[in-house]
JSON list of C-alpha atoms in Angstrom, two decimals:
[
{"chain": "A", "resi": 1, "resn": "GLY", "atom": "CA", "xyz": [-22.76, -1.51, 13.37]},
{"chain": "A", "resi": 2, "resn": "GLU", "atom": "CA", "xyz": [-22.62, 2.13, 11.23]},
{"chain": "A", "resi": 3, "resn": "ASP", "atom": "CA", "xyz": [-24.43, 5.16, 12.12]},
{"chain": "A", "resi": 4, "resn": "VAL", "atom": "CA", "xyz": [-26.09, 5.67, 8.86]},
{"chain": "A", "resi": 5, "resn": "GLU", "atom": "CA", "xyz": [-27.02, 2.59, 6.29]},
{"chain": "A", "resi": 6, "resn": "GLN", "atom": "CA", "xyz": [-27.65, 2.87, 2.90]},
{"chain": "A", "resi": 7, "resn": "SER", "atom": "CA", "xyz": [-28.47, 1.10, -0.01]},
{"chain": "A", "resi": 8, "resn": "LEU", "atom": "CA", "xyz": [-26.16, 0.97, -2.31]},
{"chain": "A", "resi": 9, "resn": "PHE", "atom": "CA", "xyz": [-26.95, 0.66, -5.56]},
{"chain": "A", "resi": 10, "resn": "LEU", "atom": "CA", "xyz": [-30.34, 1.29, -7.39]},
{"chain": "A", "resi": 11, "resn": "SER", "atom": "CA", "xyz": [-31.61, 1.33, -10.79]},
{"chain": "A", "resi": 12, "resn": "VAL", "atom": "CA", "xyz": [-35.01, 3.36, -12.37]},
{"chain": "A", "resi": 13, "resn": "ARG", "atom": "CA", "xyz": [-36.24, 3.95, -15.69]},
{"chain": "A", "resi": 14, "resn": "GLU", "atom": "CA", "xyz": [-36.48, 7.72, -16.58]},
{"chain": "A", "resi": 15, "resn": "GLY", "atom": "CA", "xyz": [-39.99, 8.62, -15.60]},
{"chain": "A", "resi": 16, "resn": "ASP", "atom": "CA", "xyz": [-40.70, 6.81, -13.17]},
{"chain": "A", "resi": 17, "resn": "SER", "atom": "CA", "xyz": [-40.47, 7.23, -9.06]},
{"chain": "A", "resi": 18, "resn": "SER", "atom": "CA", "xyz": [-36.93, 6.39, -7.16]},
{"chain": "A", "resi": 19, "resn": "VAL", "atom": "CA", "xyz": [-37.37, 5.84, -3.53]},
{"chain": "A", "resi": 20, "resn": "ILE", "atom": "CA", "xyz": [-33.88, 5.83, -1.28]},
{"chain": "A", "resi": 21, "resn": "ASN", "atom": "CA", "xyz": [-33.68, 4.71, 2.05]},
{"chain": "A", "resi": 22, "resn": "CYS", "atom": "CA", "xyz": [-31.63, 5.33, 4.98]},
{"chain": "A", "resi": 23, "resn": "THR", "atom": "CA", "xyz": [-31.93, 3.86, 8.77]},
{"chain": "A", "resi": 24, "resn": "TYR", "atom": "CA", "xyz": [-29.68, 5.08, 11.50]},
{"chain": "A", "resi": 25, "resn": "THR", "atom": "CA", "xyz": [-29.17, 4.44, 14.67]},
{"chain": "A", "resi": 26, "resn": "ASP", "atom": "CA", "xyz": [-28.83, 7.83, 17.47]},
{"chain": "A", "resi": 27, "resn": "SER", "atom": "CA", "xyz": [-32.08, 8.60, 18.37]},
{"chain": "A", "resi": 28, "resn": "SER", "atom": "CA", "xyz": [-31.19, 12.43, 19.30]},
{"chain": "A", "resi": 29, "resn": "SER", "atom": "CA", "xyz": [-30.74, 13.26, 15.76]},
{"chain": "A", "resi": 30, "resn": "THR", "atom": "CA", "xyz": [-32.05, 16.68, 15.53]},
{"chain": "A", "resi": 31, "resn": "TYR", "atom": "CA", "xyz": [-31.65, 17.02, 11.53]},
{"chain": "A", "resi": 32, "resn": "LEU", "atom": "CA", "xyz": [-31.55, 14.94, 8.22]},
{"chain": "A", "resi": 33, "resn": "TYR", "atom": "CA", "xyz": [-30.21, 15.18, 5.32]},
{"chain": "A", "resi": 34, "resn": "TRP", "atom": "CA", "xyz": [-29.75, 14.11, 1.58]},
{"chain": "A", "resi": 35, "resn": "TYR", "atom": "CA", "xyz": [-26.91, 15.17, -0.41]},
{"chain": "A", "resi": 36, "resn": "LYS", "atom": "CA", "xyz": [-26.25, 14.62, -3.45]},
{"chain": "A", "resi": 37, "resn": "GLN", "atom": "CA", "xyz": [-22.75, 14.06, -5.50]},
{"chain": "A", "resi": 38, "resn": "GLU", "atom": "CA", "xyz": [-22.07, 14.01, -9.54]},
{"chain": "A", "resi": 39, "resn": "PRO", "atom": "CA", "xyz": [-18.92, 11.96, -10.58]},
{"chain": "A", "resi": 40, "resn": "GLY", "atom": "CA", "xyz": [-15.46, 14.73, -9.69]},
{"chain": "A", "resi": 41, "resn": "ALA", "atom": "CA", "xyz": [-17.45, 17.08, -7.78]},
{"chain": "A", "resi": 42, "resn": "GLY", "atom": "CA", "xyz": [-18.59, 18.16, -4.27]},
{"chain": "A", "resi": 43, "resn": "LEU", "atom": "CA", "xyz": [-21.67, 17.41, -2.74]},
{"chain": "A", "resi": 44, "resn": "GLN", "atom": "CA", "xyz": [-24.99, 19.29, -2.99]},
{"chain": "A", "resi": 45, "resn": "LEU", "atom": "CA", "xyz": [-27.31, 19.98, -0.59]},
{"chain": "A", "resi": 46, "resn": "LEU", "atom": "CA", "xyz": [-31.16, 18.29, -1.66]},
{"chain": "A", "resi": 47, "resn": "THR", "atom": "CA", "xyz": [-32.90, 19.04, 1.38]},
{"chain": "A", "resi": 48, "resn": "TYR", "atom": "CA", "xyz": [-33.12, 19.11, 5.32]},
{"chain": "A", "resi": 49, "resn": "ILE", "atom": "CA", "xyz": [-35.83, 17.85, 7.39]},
{"chain": "A", "resi": 50, "resn": "PHE", "atom": "CA", "xyz": [-35.56, 18.75, 11.12]},
{"chain": "A", "resi": 51, "resn": "SER", "atom": "CA", "xyz": [-36.23, 15.35, 13.18]},
{"chain": "A", "resi": 52, "resn": "ASN", "atom": "CA", "xyz": [-39.74, 16.81, 14.67]},
{"chain": "A", "resi": 53, "resn": "MET", "atom": "CA", "xyz": [-41.12, 16.73, 11.21]},
{"chain": "A", "resi": 54, "resn": "ASP", "atom": "CA", "xyz": [-42.56, 13.80, 9.21]},
{"chain": "A", "resi": 55, "resn": "MET", "atom": "CA", "xyz": [-42.84, 14.82, 6.27]},
{"chain": "A", "resi": 56, "resn": "LYS", "atom": "CA", "xyz": [-40.80, 17.75, 3.80]},
{"chain": "A", "resi": 57, "resn": "GLN", "atom": "CA", "xyz": [-41.78, 18.13, -0.36]},
{"chain": "A", "resi": 58, "resn": "ASP", "atom": "CA", "xyz": [-40.03, 20.80, -1.97]},
{"chain": "A", "resi": 59, "resn": "GLN", "atom": "CA", "xyz": [-40.97, 20.21, -5.97]},
{"chain": "A", "resi": 60, "resn": "ARG", "atom": "CA", "xyz": [-39.55, 16.62, -7.21]},
{"chain": "A", "resi": 61, "resn": "LEU", "atom": "CA", "xyz": [-38.20, 15.47, -4.01]},
{"chain": "A", "resi": 62, "resn": "THR", "atom": "CA", "xyz": [-40.23, 14.18, -1.44]},
{"chain": "A", "resi": 63, "resn": "VAL", "atom": "CA", "xyz": [-38.65, 13.45, 2.45]},
{"chain": "A", "resi": 64, "resn": "LEU", "atom": "CA", "xyz": [-40.36, 11.42, 4.99]},
{"chain": "A", "resi": 65, "resn": "LEU", "atom": "CA", "xyz": [-39.07, 10.34, 8.47]},
{"chain": "A", "resi": 66, "resn": "ASN", "atom": "CA", "xyz": [-40.29, 7.62, 10.83]},
{"chain": "A", "resi": 67, "resn": "LYS", "atom": "CA", "xyz": [-38.61, 8.56, 13.54]},
{"chain": "A", "resi": 68, "resn": "LYS", "atom": "CA", "xyz": [-39.59, 5.25, 15.94]},
{"chain": "A", "resi": 69, "resn": "ASP", "atom": "CA", "xyz": [-38.29, 3.01, 13.04]},
{"chain": "A", "resi": 70, "resn": "LYS", "atom": "CA", "xyz": [-35.37, 5.49, 12.65]},
{"chain": "A", "resi": 71, "resn": "HIS", "atom": "CA", "xyz": [-36.01, 5.60, 8.78]},
{"chain": "A", "resi": 72, "resn": "LEU", "atom": "CA", "xyz": [-35.61, 8.19, 6.46]},
{"chain": "A", "resi": 73, "resn": "SER", "atom": "CA", "xyz": [-36.29, 8.16, 2.51]},
{"chain": "A", "resi": 74, "resn": "LEU", "atom": "CA", "xyz": [-35.81, 10.69, -0.34]},
{"chain": "A", "resi": 75, "resn": "ARG", "atom": "CA", "xyz": [-38.48, 10.56, -3.05]},
{"chain": "A", "resi": 76, "resn": "ILE", "atom": "CA", "xyz": [-37.02, 11.73, -6.86]},
{"chain": "A", "resi": 77, "resn": "ALA", "atom": "CA", "xyz": [-40.70, 11.91, -8.97]},
{"chain": "A", "resi": 78, "resn": "ASP", "atom": "CA", "xyz": [-40.56, 11.96, -12.52]},
{"chain": "A", "resi": 79, "resn": "THR", "atom": "CA", "xyz": [-36.44, 10.51, -11.93]},
{"chain": "A", "resi": 80, "resn": "GLN", "atom": "CA", "xyz": [-34.61, 12.34, -15.19]},
{"chain": "A", "resi": 81, "resn": "THR", "atom": "CA", "xyz": [-30.96, 11.05, -17.01]},
{"chain": "A", "resi": 82, "resn": "GLY", "atom": "CA", "xyz": [-29.74, 14.11, -14.92]},
{"chain": "A", "resi": 83, "resn": "ASP", "atom": "CA", "xyz": [-30.53, 12.90, -11.27]},
{"chain": "A", "resi": 84, "resn": "SER", "atom": "CA", "xyz": [-27.78, 9.85, -11.76]},
{"chain": "A", "resi": 85, "resn": "ALA", "atom": "CA", "xyz": [-25.20, 10.35, -9.24]},
{"chain": "A", "resi": 86, "resn": "ILE", "atom": "CA", "xyz": [-24.80, 9.23, -5.57]},
{"chain": "A", "resi": 87, "resn": "TYR", "atom": "CA", "xyz": [-27.35, 10.15, -2.77]},
{"chain": "A", "resi": 88, "resn": "PHE", "atom": "CA", "xyz": [-25.57, 10.44, 0.88]},
{"chain": "A", "resi": 89, "resn": "CYS", "atom": "CA", "xyz": [-28.09, 10.90, 3.63]},
{"chain": "A", "resi": 90, "resn": "ALA", "atom": "CA", "xyz": [-26.25, 12.67, 6.76]},
{"chain": "A", "resi": 91, "resn": "GLU", "atom": "CA", "xyz": [-27.90, 13.01, 10.38]},
{"chain": "A", "resi": 92, "resn": "VAL", "atom": "CA", "xyz": [-26.42, 15.84, 13.03]},
{"chain": "A", "resi": 93, "resn": "LYS", "atom": "CA", "xyz": [-26.72, 14.58, 16.78]},
{"chain": "A", "resi": 94, "resn": "ALA", "atom": "CA", "xyz": [-27.84, 17.62, 19.59]},
{"chain": "A", "resi": 95, "resn": "ALA", "atom": "CA", "xyz": [-24.77, 16.86, 20.94]},
{"chain": "A", "resi": 96, "resn": "GLY", "atom": "CA", "xyz": [-22.72, 18.83, 18.69]},
{"chain": "A", "resi": 97, "resn": "ASN", "atom": "CA", "xyz": [-22.41, 19.53, 15.04]},
{"chain": "A", "resi": 98, "resn": "LYS", "atom": "CA", "xyz": [-20.57, 16.83, 12.88]},
{"chain": "A", "resi": 99, "resn": "LEU", "atom": "CA", "xyz": [-22.26, 15.39, 10.31]},
{"chain": "A", "resi": 100, "resn": "THR", "atom": "CA", "xyz": [-22.51, 11.35, 9.91]},
{"chain": "A", "resi": 101, "resn": "PHE", "atom": "CA", "xyz": [-22.76, 10.24, 6.55]},
{"chain": "A", "resi": 102, "resn": "GLY", "atom": "CA", "xyz": [-24.00, 7.49, 5.17]},
{"chain": "A", "resi": 103, "resn": "GLY", "atom": "CA", "xyz": [-22.21, 5.50, 2.50]},
{"chain": "A", "resi": 104, "resn": "GLY", "atom": "CA", "xyz": [-23.91, 6.63, -0.06]},
{"chain": "A", "resi": 105, "resn": "THR", "atom": "CA", "xyz": [-26.64, 5.17, -2.89]},
{"chain": "A", "resi": 106, "resn": "ARG", "atom": "CA", "xyz": [-25.49, 4.77, -6.39]},
{"chain": "A", "resi": 107, "resn": "VAL", "atom": "CA", "xyz": [-28.43, 5.85, -8.39]},
{"chain": "A", "resi": 108, "resn": "LEU", "atom": "CA", "xyz": [-28.59, 4.82, -12.05]},
{"chain": "A", "resi": 109, "resn": "VAL", "atom": "CA", "xyz": [-30.93, 6.19, -14.52]},
{"chain": "A", "resi": 110, "resn": "LYS", "atom": "CA", "xyz": [-31.42, 4.12, -17.70]},
{"chain": "A", "resi": 111, "resn": "PRO", "atom": "CA", "xyz": [-33.53, 5.89, -20.92]},
{"chain": "B", "resi": 1, "resn": "GLY", "atom": "CA", "xyz": [-27.49, 29.49, -2.10]},
{"chain": "B", "resi": 2, "resn": "ALA", "atom": "CA", "xyz": [-24.12, 29.47, -0.53]},
{"chain": "B", "resi": 3, "resn": "VAL", "atom": "CA", "xyz": [-21.43, 28.89, -2.09]},
{"chain": "B", "resi": 4, "resn": "VAL", "atom": "CA", "xyz": [-18.25, 27.20, -1.13]},
{"chain": "B", "resi": 5, "resn": "SER", "atom": "CA", "xyz": [-15.18, 27.17, -3.33]},
{"chain": "B", "resi": 6, "resn": "GLN", "atom": "CA", "xyz": [-11.96, 25.14, -3.19]},
{"chain": "B", "resi": 7, "resn": "HIS", "atom": "CA", "xyz": [-8.18, 25.63, -4.42]},
{"chain": "B", "resi": 8, "resn": "PRO", "atom": "CA", "xyz": [-6.93, 23.76, -6.38]},
{"chain": "B", "resi": 9, "resn": "SER", "atom": "CA", "xyz": [-9.73, 21.69, -7.90]},
{"chain": "B", "resi": 10, "resn": "ARG", "atom": "CA", "xyz": [-6.75, 19.17, -8.59]},
{"chain": "B", "resi": 11, "resn": "VAL", "atom": "CA", "xyz": [-3.42, 18.83, -7.75]},
{"chain": "B", "resi": 12, "resn": "ILE", "atom": "CA", "xyz": [-0.52, 16.18, -8.72]},
{"chain": "B", "resi": 13, "resn": "CYS", "atom": "CA", "xyz": [2.93, 16.65, -6.01]},
{"chain": "B", "resi": 14, "resn": "LYS", "atom": "CA", "xyz": [5.79, 14.48, -5.64]},
{"chain": "B", "resi": 15, "resn": "SER", "atom": "CA", "xyz": [6.28, 12.45, -2.41]},
{"chain": "B", "resi": 16, "resn": "GLY", "atom": "CA", "xyz": [7.78, 14.06, 0.07]},
{"chain": "B", "resi": 17, "resn": "THR", "atom": "CA", "xyz": [6.23, 17.49, -0.66]},
{"chain": "B", "resi": 18, "resn": "SER", "atom": "CA", "xyz": [3.61, 19.77, 1.23]},
{"chain": "B", "resi": 19, "resn": "VAL", "atom": "CA", "xyz": [0.52, 20.42, -0.72]},
{"chain": "B", "resi": 20, "resn": "LYS", "atom": "CA", "xyz": [-2.47, 23.40, 0.53]},
{"chain": "B", "resi": 21, "resn": "ILE", "atom": "CA", "xyz": [-5.69, 23.50, -0.24]},
{"chain": "B", "resi": 22, "resn": "GLU", "atom": "CA", "xyz": [-7.70, 26.33, 0.18]},
{"chain": "B", "resi": 23, "resn": "CYS", "atom": "CA", "xyz": [-11.38, 26.71, 1.75]},
{"chain": "B", "resi": 24, "resn": "ARG", "atom": "CA", "xyz": [-13.26, 29.23, 0.90]},
{"chain": "B", "resi": 25, "resn": "SER", "atom": "CA", "xyz": [-16.95, 30.62, 2.15]},
{"chain": "B", "resi": 26, "resn": "LEU", "atom": "CA", "xyz": [-17.69, 33.18, -1.13]},
{"chain": "B", "resi": 27, "resn": "ASP", "atom": "CA", "xyz": [-21.13, 34.88, 0.41]},
{"chain": "B", "resi": 28, "resn": "PHE", "atom": "CA", "xyz": [-20.98, 34.05, 4.05]},
{"chain": "B", "resi": 29, "resn": "GLN", "atom": "CA", "xyz": [-18.98, 33.90, 6.78]},
{"chain": "B", "resi": 30, "resn": "ALA", "atom": "CA", "xyz": [-17.78, 30.32, 8.21]},
{"chain": "B", "resi": 31, "resn": "THR", "atom": "CA", "xyz": [-17.22, 30.29, 12.00]},
{"chain": "B", "resi": 32, "resn": "THR", "atom": "CA", "xyz": [-16.43, 26.24, 11.28]},
{"chain": "B", "resi": 33, "resn": "MET", "atom": "CA", "xyz": [-15.50, 24.84, 8.36]},
{"chain": "B", "resi": 34, "resn": "PHE", "atom": "CA", "xyz": [-15.34, 21.40, 8.39]},
{"chain": "B", "resi": 35, "resn": "TRP", "atom": "CA", "xyz": [-12.32, 18.85, 6.08]},
{"chain": "B", "resi": 36, "resn": "TYR", "atom": "CA", "xyz": [-13.33, 15.69, 5.33]},
{"chain": "B", "resi": 37, "resn": "ARG", "atom": "CA", "xyz": [-11.63, 12.96, 2.68]},
{"chain": "B", "resi": 38, "resn": "GLN", "atom": "CA", "xyz": [-13.29, 10.74, 0.20]},
{"chain": "B", "resi": 39, "resn": "PHE", "atom": "CA", "xyz": [-11.88, 7.39, -1.19]},
{"chain": "B", "resi": 40, "resn": "PRO", "atom": "CA", "xyz": [-13.63, 6.06, -4.49]},
{"chain": "B", "resi": 41, "resn": "LYS", "atom": "CA", "xyz": [-16.72, 5.03, -4.20]},
{"chain": "B", "resi": 42, "resn": "LYS", "atom": "CA", "xyz": [-16.53, 5.30, -0.85]},
{"chain": "B", "resi": 43, "resn": "SER", "atom": "CA", "xyz": [-18.21, 7.51, 1.69]},
{"chain": "B", "resi": 44, "resn": "LEU", "atom": "CA", "xyz": [-17.34, 10.57, 3.17]},
{"chain": "B", "resi": 45, "resn": "MET", "atom": "CA", "xyz": [-14.76, 10.68, 6.57]},
{"chain": "B", "resi": 46, "resn": "LEU", "atom": "CA", "xyz": [-14.23, 13.97, 8.52]},
{"chain": "B", "resi": 47, "resn": "MET", "atom": "CA", "xyz": [-10.97, 14.91, 9.10]},
{"chain": "B", "resi": 48, "resn": "ALA", "atom": "CA", "xyz": [-11.42, 17.39, 11.76]},
{"chain": "B", "resi": 49, "resn": "THR", "atom": "CA", "xyz": [-13.52, 20.66, 12.45]},
{"chain": "B", "resi": 50, "resn": "SER", "atom": "CA", "xyz": [-11.98, 23.99, 11.48]},
{"chain": "B", "resi": 51, "resn": "ASN", "atom": "CA", "xyz": [-12.81, 26.92, 14.02]},
{"chain": "B", "resi": 52, "resn": "GLU", "atom": "CA", "xyz": [-12.13, 30.54, 13.73]},
{"chain": "B", "resi": 53, "resn": "GLY", "atom": "CA", "xyz": [-9.40, 31.55, 15.87]},
{"chain": "B", "resi": 54, "resn": "SER", "atom": "CA", "xyz": [-8.96, 28.68, 17.50]},
{"chain": "B", "resi": 55, "resn": "LYS", "atom": "CA", "xyz": [-7.08, 25.14, 17.23]},
{"chain": "B", "resi": 56, "resn": "ALA", "atom": "CA", "xyz": [-8.19, 22.62, 15.02]},
{"chain": "B", "resi": 57, "resn": "THR", "atom": "CA", "xyz": [-10.14, 19.39, 16.92]},
{"chain": "B", "resi": 58, "resn": "TYR", "atom": "CA", "xyz": [-9.34, 16.21, 15.27]},
{"chain": "B", "resi": 59, "resn": "GLU", "atom": "CA", "xyz": [-10.99, 12.74, 14.71]},
{"chain": "B", "resi": 60, "resn": "GLN", "atom": "CA", "xyz": [-9.91, 10.01, 15.91]},
{"chain": "B", "resi": 61, "resn": "GLY", "atom": "CA", "xyz": [-6.97, 8.49, 14.03]},
{"chain": "B", "resi": 62, "resn": "VAL", "atom": "CA", "xyz": [-6.03, 11.73, 11.96]},
{"chain": "B", "resi": 63, "resn": "GLU", "atom": "CA", "xyz": [-2.57, 12.60, 12.58]},
{"chain": "B", "resi": 64, "resn": "LYS", "atom": "CA", "xyz": [-2.59, 16.78, 13.28]},
{"chain": "B", "resi": 65, "resn": "ASP", "atom": "CA", "xyz": [1.36, 16.67, 12.73]},
{"chain": "B", "resi": 66, "resn": "LYS", "atom": "CA", "xyz": [0.38, 15.63, 9.35]},
{"chain": "B", "resi": 67, "resn": "PHE", "atom": "CA", "xyz": [-3.08, 17.75, 8.10]},
{"chain": "B", "resi": 68, "resn": "LEU", "atom": "CA", "xyz": [-2.50, 21.28, 9.69]},
{"chain": "B", "resi": 69, "resn": "ILE", "atom": "CA", "xyz": [-5.37, 23.30, 9.84]},
{"chain": "B", "resi": 70, "resn": "ASN", "atom": "CA", "xyz": [-5.61, 27.14, 10.06]},
{"chain": "B", "resi": 71, "resn": "HIS", "atom": "CA", "xyz": [-8.66, 29.37, 9.98]},
{"chain": "B", "resi": 72, "resn": "ALA", "atom": "CA", "xyz": [-7.43, 32.55, 10.15]},
{"chain": "B", "resi": 73, "resn": "SER", "atom": "CA", "xyz": [-10.68, 34.26, 9.31]},
{"chain": "B", "resi": 74, "resn": "LEU", "atom": "CA", "xyz": [-14.40, 33.52, 8.68]},
{"chain": "B", "resi": 75, "resn": "THR", "atom": "CA", "xyz": [-14.00, 32.81, 5.11]},
{"chain": "B", "resi": 76, "resn": "LEU", "atom": "CA", "xyz": [-10.84, 30.84, 4.98]},
{"chain": "B", "resi": 77, "resn": "SER", "atom": "CA", "xyz": [-9.95, 27.86, 6.55]},
{"chain": "B", "resi": 78, "resn": "THR", "atom": "CA", "xyz": [-6.79, 25.95, 4.94]},
{"chain": "B", "resi": 79, "resn": "LEU", "atom": "CA", "xyz": [-5.59, 21.92, 5.24]},
{"chain": "B", "resi": 80, "resn": "THR", "atom": "CA", "xyz": [-1.91, 21.76, 4.60]},
{"chain": "B", "resi": 81, "resn": "VAL", "atom": "CA", "xyz": [-0.22, 18.09, 3.79]},
{"chain": "B", "resi": 82, "resn": "THR", "atom": "CA", "xyz": [2.73, 17.91, 5.07]},
{"chain": "B", "resi": 83, "resn": "SER", "atom": "CA", "xyz": [5.36, 15.68, 3.46]},
{"chain": "B", "resi": 84, "resn": "ALA", "atom": "CA", "xyz": [2.94, 13.86, 1.18]},
{"chain": "B", "resi": 85, "resn": "HIS", "atom": "CA", "xyz": [2.68, 10.50, 0.95]},
{"chain": "B", "resi": 86, "resn": "PRO", "atom": "CA", "xyz": [1.02, 8.23, -2.42]},
{"chain": "B", "resi": 87, "resn": "GLU", "atom": "CA", "xyz": [-1.09, 6.77, 0.38]},
{"chain": "B", "resi": 88, "resn": "ASP", "atom": "CA", "xyz": [-2.44, 10.21, 1.30]},
{"chain": "B", "resi": 89, "resn": "SER", "atom": "CA", "xyz": [-3.57, 10.77, -2.99]},
{"chain": "B", "resi": 90, "resn": "SER", "atom": "CA", "xyz": [-7.27, 11.16, -2.14]},
{"chain": "B", "resi": 91, "resn": "PHE", "atom": "CA", "xyz": [-10.81, 13.87, -3.36]},
{"chain": "B", "resi": 92, "resn": "TYR", "atom": "CA", "xyz": [-10.31, 16.30, 0.34]},
{"chain": "B", "resi": 93, "resn": "ILE", "atom": "CA", "xyz": [-14.00, 17.89, 0.66]},
{"chain": "B", "resi": 94, "resn": "CYS", "atom": "CA", "xyz": [-14.41, 21.07, 2.89]},
{"chain": "B", "resi": 95, "resn": "SER", "atom": "CA", "xyz": [-17.83, 22.03, 4.20]},
{"chain": "B", "resi": 96, "resn": "ALA", "atom": "CA", "xyz": [-18.47, 25.33, 6.29]},
{"chain": "B", "resi": 97, "resn": "ARG", "atom": "CA", "xyz": [-21.64, 26.01, 8.15]},
{"chain": "B", "resi": 98, "resn": "ASP", "atom": "CA", "xyz": [-23.07, 29.46, 7.65]},
{"chain": "B", "resi": 99, "resn": "ARG", "atom": "CA", "xyz": [-22.87, 31.43, 11.10]},
{"chain": "B", "resi": 100, "resn": "LEU", "atom": "CA", "xyz": [-26.10, 33.61, 10.49]},
{"chain": "B", "resi": 101, "resn": "ALA", "atom": "CA", "xyz": [-28.20, 30.91, 8.59]},
{"chain": "B", "resi": 102, "resn": "GLY", "atom": "CA", "xyz": [-28.83, 29.23, 11.68]},
{"chain": "B", "resi": 103, "resn": "GLY", "atom": "CA", "xyz": [-29.26, 25.75, 11.44]},
{"chain": "B", "resi": 104, "resn": "GLU", "atom": "CA", "xyz": [-27.22, 22.73, 11.10]},
{"chain": "B", "resi": 105, "resn": "THR", "atom": "CA", "xyz": [-26.95, 23.51, 7.41]},
{"chain": "B", "resi": 106, "resn": "GLN", "atom": "CA", "xyz": [-23.55, 22.83, 5.48]},
{"chain": "B", "resi": 107, "resn": "TYR", "atom": "CA", "xyz": [-22.42, 23.65, 2.18]},
{"chain": "B", "resi": 108, "resn": "PHE", "atom": "CA", "xyz": [-19.96, 21.79, 0.06]},
{"chain": "B", "resi": 109, "resn": "GLY", "atom": "CA", "xyz": [-17.06, 22.68, -1.80]},
{"chain": "B", "resi": 110, "resn": "PRO", "atom": "CA", "xyz": [-16.67, 20.73, -4.93]},
{"chain": "B", "resi": 111, "resn": "GLY", "atom": "CA", "xyz": [-13.70, 19.11, -3.26]},
{"chain": "B", "resi": 112, "resn": "THR", "atom": "CA", "xyz": [-9.54, 18.60, -4.42]},
{"chain": "B", "resi": 113, "resn": "ARG", "atom": "CA", "xyz": [-8.13, 15.66, -6.03]},
{"chain": "B", "resi": 114, "resn": "LEU", "atom": "CA", "xyz": [-4.85, 14.98, -4.34]},
{"chain": "B", "resi": 115, "resn": "LEU", "atom": "CA", "xyz": [-2.59, 12.34, -6.25]},
{"chain": "B", "resi": 116, "resn": "VAL", "atom": "CA", "xyz": [0.74, 11.84, -4.97]},
{"chain": "B", "resi": 117, "resn": "LEU", "atom": "CA", "xyz": [3.41, 10.25, -7.28]}
]
């Protein structure tokens, strides 16, 4: 299977919280990232977490890492219409510096 | 935050011509830059790793003679699509690592949309 997997689509109401999930297979991953891509644009780094951390919070964003289950999540509090985008999780393996991306989760925020 | 630019943002060319795409790190030095390709509604596919002053490392299945990479300085890498064909039409994105910042953070350019007619 793929190294990094994400669900394809998430629909959420404006003002609610969004949770985007990601699973990975390589236990030697050192850093895990969340990127946001708006239509026709490049990737914007939202946040990242080092593999020895369980949680990281940055304003409306909360990243949770369950290393045992190899599960990463991104929670967006008070989701806004401007949060509609594709969100990619990615990992860097210990052995190299190449990013491996998940397939991306398309988030649609409804008013 | 660190800024990476790409030029051009979009290009349309005839089949058989070559197209050069530039990737620049504007406010930091990048010993390593990466080139990705993204198909519509798909994830990013790493094409090659570009190292300043040395040859690029290509991923399996990527033709190095087709996609020429030059990383002549710490702030510039170029990708040249040689003898472009319609199947090369895609969104090409570069990223760069800040050599002084440490860690493994990559900053991405805004992408270049290539359409080959």
